[in-house]
Amino acid sequence: VALAVGASGGAALRAALLAGAPGADVSLTQLRDRVSSSGALFDGRLRVVTVERGSGRRVVFGAPGAPPAGVGEAVQASCSVPWIFAPVLIGERQYVDGGVWSNTNLDVAPAGRDTQVLCLNPIASVEIALASPFGALRAIAGSAAALETLAVRSRGARVRMLGPAGDTARVMGPNLMNPRPRDEVLAGGYAQGLRLGGGRPPSRATA
């Protein structure tokens, strides 16, 4: 399946936009160091999606043929939203958030026949008016996610897309980078996960 988000013209447009992005001084080095200290490795299962700033093309660290990188620096790059965080230098190239390519990047999941893919899409159900810039972003991201889902299903995999439940979506609001409702959003996501899994919260040890 030829995805529209993967067209060479789209990569050129991304490269032009990224080249014009103002420099950002904030770097996610603490995140990189925490991930690195965890001992996480690319073991053939993990994929971390980024966009190479110079070409505008998607680079999936951990996938066959990807440039060498540590998990920590790959995750740092994958979280480095342009205009907010500085790009990350890996080797001789700069990388930014894979969301510049697609909000989900679902099509790179190493899934084949009779496998199950669970996609957590944070803006899948956020109630944002389409007239707003964030609403337009949601519409574009939704179209890309639909195409990516078709691509994965064409391999024989089963795909389930999940977004925040109603109350959590309203708490998130239209500004997806606003840190203020973080605790409420985390609590809502945790509760939603428990409901979906039919599980119970872990019991606390008593003295």
PDB file of N, CA, C and O in Angstrom, residues 87-132:
ATOM      1  N   PRO A  87      16.712  19.618  18.016  1.00  0.00           N
ATOM      2  CA  PRO A  87      16.926  18.334  17.339  1.00  0.00           C
ATOM      3  C   PRO A  87      18.098  17.593  17.964  1.00  0.00           C
ATOM      4  O   PRO A  87      18.947  18.187  18.632  1.00  0.00           O
ATOM      5  N   VAL A  88      18.139  16.293  17.751  1.00  0.00           N
ATOM      6  CA  VAL A  88      19.158  15.445  18.376  1.00  0.00           C
ATOM      7  C   VAL A  88      20.133  14.966  17.313  1.00  0.00           C
ATOM      8  O   VAL A  88      19.724  14.430  16.273  1.00  0.00           O
ATOM      9  N   LEU A  89      21.410  15.160  17.580  1.00  0.00           N
ATOM     10  CA  LEU A  89      22.455  14.728  16.658  1.00  0.00           C
ATOM     11  C   LEU A  89      22.810  13.271  16.939  1.00  0.00           C
ATOM     12  O   LEU A  89      23.238  12.920  18.040  1.00  0.00           O
ATOM     13  N   ILE A  90      22.600  12.419  15.942  1.00  0.00           N
ATOM     14  CA  ILE A  90      22.972  11.008  16.023  1.00  0.00           C
ATOM     15  C   ILE A  90      23.854  10.725  14.813  1.00  0.00           C
ATOM     16  O   ILE A  90      23.407  10.863  13.669  1.00  0.00           O
ATOM     17  N   GLY A  91      25.087  10.348  15.070  1.00  0.00           N
ATOM     18  CA  GLY A  91      26.033  10.245  13.968  1.00  0.00           C
ATOM     19  C   GLY A  91      26.324  11.640  13.434  1.00  0.00           C
ATOM     20  O   GLY A  91      26.705  12.532  14.188  1.00  0.00           O
ATOM     21  N   GLU A  92      26.076  11.851  12.160  1.00  0.00           N
ATOM     22  CA  GLU A  92      26.310  13.160  11.553  1.00  0.00           C
ATOM     23  C   GLU A  92      25.013  13.839  11.128  1.00  0.00           C
ATOM     24  O   GLU A  92      25.040  14.831  10.405  1.00  0.00           O
ATOM     25  N   ARG A  93      23.871  13.314  11.573  1.00  0.00           N
ATOM     26  CA  ARG A  93      22.589  13.867  11.146  1.00  0.00           C
ATOM     27  C   ARG A  93      21.733  14.244  12.351  1.00  0.00           C
ATOM     28  O   ARG A  93      21.885  13.682  13.438  1.00  0.00           O
ATOM     29  N   GLN A  94      20.817  15.193  12.122  1.00  0.00           N
ATOM     30  CA  GLN A  94      19.913  15.637  13.172  1.00  0.00           C
ATOM     31  C   GLN A  94      18.539  14.986  12.984  1.00  0.00           C
ATOM     32  O   GLN A  94      18.043  14.865  11.861  1.00  0.00           O
ATOM     33  N   TYR A  95      17.934  14.606  14.112  1.00  0.00           N
ATOM     34  CA  TYR A  95      16.640  13.927  14.080  1.00  0.00           C
ATOM     35  C   TYR A  95      15.661  14.619  15.020  1.00  0.00           C
ATOM     36  O   TYR A  95      16.052  15.171  16.057  1.00  0.00           O
ATOM     37  N   VAL A  96      14.372  14.559  14.639  1.00  0.00           N
ATOM     38  CA  VAL A  96      13.310  15.159  15.444  1.00  0.00           C
ATOM     39  C   VAL A  96      12.173  14.152  15.614  1.00  0.00           C
ATOM     40  O   VAL A  96      12.234  13.022  15.130  1.00  0.00           O
ATOM     41  N   ASP A  97      11.135  14.606  16.277  1.00  0.00           N
ATOM     42  CA  ASP A  97       9.962  13.796  16.606  1.00  0.00           C
ATOM     43  C   ASP A  97       9.376  13.091  15.378  1.00  0.00           C
ATOM     44  O   ASP A  97       9.110  13.717  14.350  1.00  0.00           O
ATOM     45  N   GLY A  98       9.144  11.780  15.498  1.00  0.00           N
ATOM     46  CA  GLY A  98       8.533  11.025  14.412  1.00  0.00           C
ATOM     47  C   GLY A  98       7.114  11.453  14.106  1.00  0.00           C
ATOM     48  O   GLY A  98       6.565  11.114  13.054  1.00  0.00           O
ATOM     49  N   GLY A  99       6.492  12.218  15.021  1.00  0.00           N
ATOM     50  CA  GLY A  99       5.156  12.733  14.768  1.00  0.00           C
ATOM     51  C   GLY A  99       5.117  13.731  13.628  1.00  0.00           C
ATOM     52  O   GLY A  99       4.037  14.042  13.111  1.00  0.00           O
ATOM     53  N   VAL A 100       6.274  14.243  13.217  1.00  0.00           N
ATOM     54  CA  VAL A 100       6.327  15.117  12.045  1.00  0.00           C
ATOM     55  C   VAL A 100       5.917  14.337  10.799  1.00  0.00           C
ATOM     56  O   VAL A 100       5.373  14.891   9.847  1.00  0.00           O
ATOM     57  N   TRP A 101       6.170  13.031  10.810  1.00  0.00           N
ATOM     58  CA  TRP A 101       5.802  12.169   9.681  1.00  0.00           C
ATOM     59  C   TRP A 101       4.369  11.673   9.820  1.00  0.00           C
ATOM     60  O   TRP A 101       3.569  11.756   8.893  1.00  0.00           O
ATOM     61  N   SER A 102       4.053  11.138  10.999  1.00  0.00           N
ATOM     62  CA  SER A 102       2.719  10.597  11.262  1.00  0.00           C
ATOM     63  C   SER A 102       2.510  10.554  12.762  1.00  0.00           C
ATOM     64  O   SER A 102       3.450  10.295  13.516  1.00  0.00           O
ATOM     65  N   ASN A 103       1.276  10.781  13.194  1.00  0.00           N
ATOM     66  CA  ASN A 103       1.000  10.750  14.621  1.00  0.00           C
ATOM     67  C   ASN A 103       1.116   9.344  15.198  1.00  0.00           C
ATOM     68  O   ASN A 103       1.408   9.169  16.381  1.00  0.00           O
ATOM     69  N   THR A 104       0.894   8.329  14.373  1.00  0.00           N
ATOM     70  CA  THR A 104       0.916   6.951  14.867  1.00  0.00           C
ATOM     71  C   THR A 104       2.054   6.114  14.297  1.00  0.00           C
ATOM     72  O   THR A 104       2.564   5.229  14.981  1.00  0.00           O
ATOM     73  N   ASN A 105       2.437   6.347  13.032  1.00  0.00           N
ATOM     74  CA  ASN A 105       3.473   5.531  12.380  1.00  0.00           C
ATOM     75  C   ASN A 105       3.168   4.039  12.522  1.00  0.00           C
ATOM     76  O   ASN A 105       4.063   3.205  12.687  1.00  0.00           O
ATOM     77  N   LEU A 106       1.898   3.727  12.444  1.00  0.00           N
ATOM     78  CA  LEU A 106       1.438   2.361  12.681  1.00  0.00           C
ATOM     79  C   LEU A 106       1.973   1.379  11.646  1.00  0.00           C
ATOM     80  O   LEU A 106       2.182   0.195  11.937  1.00  0.00           O
ATOM     81  N   ASP A 107       2.222   1.860  10.438  1.00  0.00           N
ATOM     82  CA  ASP A 107       2.611   0.958   9.356  1.00  0.00           C
ATOM     83  C   ASP A 107       3.996   0.347   9.533  1.00  0.00           C
ATOM     84  O   ASP A 107       4.339  -0.612   8.838  1.00  0.00           O
ATOM     85  N   VAL A 108       4.813   0.877  10.459  1.00  0.00           N
ATOM     86  CA  VAL A 108       6.147   0.298  10.658  1.00  0.00           C
ATOM     87  C   VAL A 108       6.141  -0.801  11.719  1.00  0.00           C
ATOM     88  O   VAL A 108       7.176  -1.403  11.993  1.00  0.00           O
ATOM     89  N   ALA A 109       4.987  -1.076  12.304  1.00  0.00           N
ATOM     90  CA  ALA A 109       4.913  -2.155  13.291  1.00  0.00           C
ATOM     91  C   ALA A 109       5.304  -3.476  12.631  1.00  0.00           C
ATOM     92  O   ALA A 109       4.794  -3.811  11.557  1.00  0.00           O
ATOM     93  N   PRO A 110       6.225  -4.237  13.238  1.00  0.00           N
ATOM     94  CA  PRO A 110       6.654  -5.513  12.648  1.00  0.00           C
ATOM     95  C   PRO A 110       5.599  -6.591  12.846  1.00  0.00           C
ATOM     96  O   PRO A 110       5.802  -7.571  13.562  1.00  0.00           O
ATOM     97  N   ALA A 111       4.449  -6.393  12.215  1.00  0.00           N
ATOM     98  CA  ALA A 111       3.304  -7.283  12.410  1.00  0.00           C
ATOM     99  C   ALA A 111       3.005  -8.039  11.127  1.00  0.00           C
ATOM    100  O   ALA A 111       3.044  -7.470  10.034  1.00  0.00           O
ATOM    101  N   GLY A 112       2.683  -9.318  11.276  1.00  0.00           N
ATOM    102  CA  GLY A 112       2.322 -10.150  10.142  1.00  0.00           C
ATOM    103  C   GLY A 112       1.020 -10.876  10.397  1.00  0.00           C
ATOM    104  O   GLY A 112       0.238 -10.489  11.272  1.00  0.00           O
ATOM    105  N   ARG A 113       0.784 -11.930   9.653  1.00  0.00           N
ATOM    106  CA  ARG A 113      -0.465 -12.675   9.754  1.00  0.00           C
ATOM    107  C   ARG A 113      -0.663 -13.230  11.163  1.00  0.00           C
ATOM    108  O   ARG A 113       0.267 -13.716  11.799  1.00  0.00           O
ATOM    109  N   ASP A 114      -1.914 -13.105  11.634  1.00  0.00           N
ATOM    110  CA  ASP A 114      -2.335 -13.637  12.931  1.00  0.00           C
ATOM    111  C   ASP A 114      -1.665 -12.951  14.118  1.00  0.00           C
ATOM    112  O   ASP A 114      -1.608 -13.510  15.215  1.00  0.00           O
ATOM    113  N   THR A 115      -1.143 -11.746  13.911  1.00  0.00           N
ATOM    114  CA  THR A 115      -0.628 -10.972  15.039  1.00  0.00           C
ATOM    115  C   THR A 115      -1.643  -9.895  15.405  1.00  0.00           C
ATOM    116  O   THR A 115      -2.523  -9.552  14.615  1.00  0.00           O
ATOM    117  N   GLN A 116      -1.512  -9.365  16.608  1.00  0.00           N
ATOM    118  CA  GLN A 116      -2.405  -8.320  17.076  1.00  0.00           C
ATOM    119  C   GLN A 116      -1.610  -7.050  17.352  1.00  0.00           C
ATOM    120  O   GLN A 116      -0.544  -7.101  17.961  1.00  0.00           O
ATOM    121  N   VAL A 117      -2.134  -5.928  16.898  1.00  0.00           N
ATOM    122  CA  VAL A 117      -1.479  -4.635  17.086  1.00  0.00           C
ATOM    123  C   VAL A 117      -2.419  -3.728  17.874  1.00  0.00           C
ATOM    124  O   VAL A 117      -3.570  -3.520  17.478  1.00  0.00           O
ATOM    125  N   LEU A 118      -1.926  -3.199  18.974  1.00  0.00           N
ATOM    126  CA  LEU A 118      -2.683  -2.246  19.778  1.00  0.00           C
ATOM    127  C   LEU A 118      -2.039  -0.881  19.613  1.00  0.00           C
ATOM    128  O   LEU A 118      -0.878  -0.688  19.971  1.00  0.00           O
ATOM    129  N   CYS A 119      -2.770   0.062  19.042  1.00  0.00           N
ATOM    130  CA  CYS A 119      -2.243   1.405  18.784  1.00  0.00           C
ATOM    131  C   CYS A 119      -2.879   2.393  19.751  1.00  0.00           C
ATOM    132  O   CYS A 119      -4.099   2.566  19.771  1.00  0.00           O
ATOM    133  N   LEU A 120      -2.051   3.045  20.562  1.00  0.00           N
ATOM    134  CA  LEU A 120      -2.524   4.066  21.490  1.00  0.00           C
ATOM    135  C   LEU A 120      -2.339   5.428  20.822  1.00  0.00           C
ATOM    136  O   LEU A 120      -1.219   5.917  20.687  1.00  0.00           O
ATOM    137  N   ASN A 121      -3.438   6.019  20.396  1.00  0.00           N
ATOM    138  CA  ASN A 121      -3.410   7.281  19.659  1.00  0.00           C
ATOM    139  C   ASN A 121      -3.938   8.389  20.562  1.00  0.00           C
ATOM    140  O   ASN A 121      -5.144   8.485  20.795  1.00  0.00           O
ATOM    141  N   PRO A 122      -3.071   9.250  21.099  1.00  0.00           N
ATOM    142  CA  PRO A 122      -3.499  10.231  22.100  1.00  0.00           C
ATOM    143  C   PRO A 122      -4.473  11.276  21.595  1.00  0.00           C
ATOM    144  O   PRO A 122      -5.171  11.895  22.393  1.00  0.00           O
ATOM    145  N   ILE A 123      -4.552  11.494  20.275  1.00  0.00           N
ATOM    146  CA  ILE A 123      -5.492  12.507  19.791  1.00  0.00           C
ATOM    147  C   ILE A 123      -6.649  11.886  19.013  1.00  0.00           C
ATOM    148  O   ILE A 123      -7.408  12.586  18.354  1.00  0.00           O
ATOM    149  N   ALA A 124      -6.816  10.574  19.131  1.00  0.00           N
ATOM    150  CA  ALA A 124      -7.865   9.910  18.359  1.00  0.00           C
ATOM    151  C   ALA A 124      -9.257  10.363  18.766  1.00  0.00           C
ATOM    152  O   ALA A 124     -10.161  10.417  17.943  1.00  0.00           O
ATOM    153  N   SER A 125      -9.445  10.699  20.041  1.00  0.00           N
ATOM    154  CA  SER A 125     -10.791  11.041  20.484  1.00  0.00           C
ATOM    155  C   SER A 125     -10.859  12.383  21.196  1.00  0.00           C
ATOM    156  O   SER A 125     -11.822  12.678  21.877  1.00  0.00           O
ATOM    157  N   VAL A 126      -9.826  13.201  21.050  1.00  0.00           N
ATOM    158  CA  VAL A 126      -9.862  14.519  21.673  1.00  0.00           C
ATOM    159  C   VAL A 126     -10.901  15.378  20.963  1.00  0.00           C
ATOM    160  O   VAL A 126     -10.914  15.467  19.744  1.00  0.00           O
ATOM    161  N   GLU A 127     -11.786  15.993  21.739  1.00  0.00           N
ATOM    162  CA  GLU A 127     -12.873  16.776  21.165  1.00  0.00           C
ATOM    163  C   GLU A 127     -12.373  18.183  20.835  1.00  0.00           C
ATOM    164  O   GLU A 127     -12.385  19.085  21.653  1.00  0.00           O
ATOM    165  N   ILE A 128     -11.914  18.337  19.597  1.00  0.00           N
ATOM    166  CA  ILE A 128     -11.370  19.612  19.144  1.00  0.00           C
ATOM    167  C   ILE A 128     -12.111  20.026  17.880  1.00  0.00           C
ATOM    168  O   ILE A 128     -12.290  19.225  16.972  1.00  0.00           O
ATOM    169  N   ALA A 129     -12.539  21.275  17.836  1.00  0.00           N
ATOM    170  CA  ALA A 129     -13.261  21.761  16.659  1.00  0.00           C
ATOM    171  C   ALA A 129     -12.351  21.731  15.445  1.00  0.00           C
ATOM    172  O   ALA A 129     -11.191  22.127  15.502  1.00  0.00           O
ATOM    173  N   LEU A 130     -12.883  21.246  14.322  1.00  0.00           N
ATOM    174  CA  LEU A 130     -12.076  21.150  13.109  1.00  0.00           C
ATOM    175  C   LEU A 130     -11.667  22.520  12.580  1.00  0.00           C
ATOM    176  O   LEU A 130     -10.770  22.628  11.760  1.00  0.00           O
ATOM    177  N   ALA A 131     -12.328  23.567  13.058  1.00  0.00           N
ATOM    178  CA  ALA A 131     -11.977  24.906  12.595  1.00  0.00           C
ATOM    179  C   ALA A 131     -10.671  25.397  13.205  1.00  0.00           C
ATOM    180  O   ALA A 131     -10.067  26.346  12.716  1.00  0.00           O
ATOM    181  N   SER A 132     -10.222  24.759  14.288  1.00  0.00           N
ATOM    182  CA  SER A 132      -8.998  25.196  14.948  1.00  0.00           C
ATOM    183  C   SER A 132      -7.789  24.535  14.308  1.00  0.00           C
ATOM    184  O   SER A 132      -7.908  23.503  13.651  1.00  0.00           O
TER     185      SER A 132
END
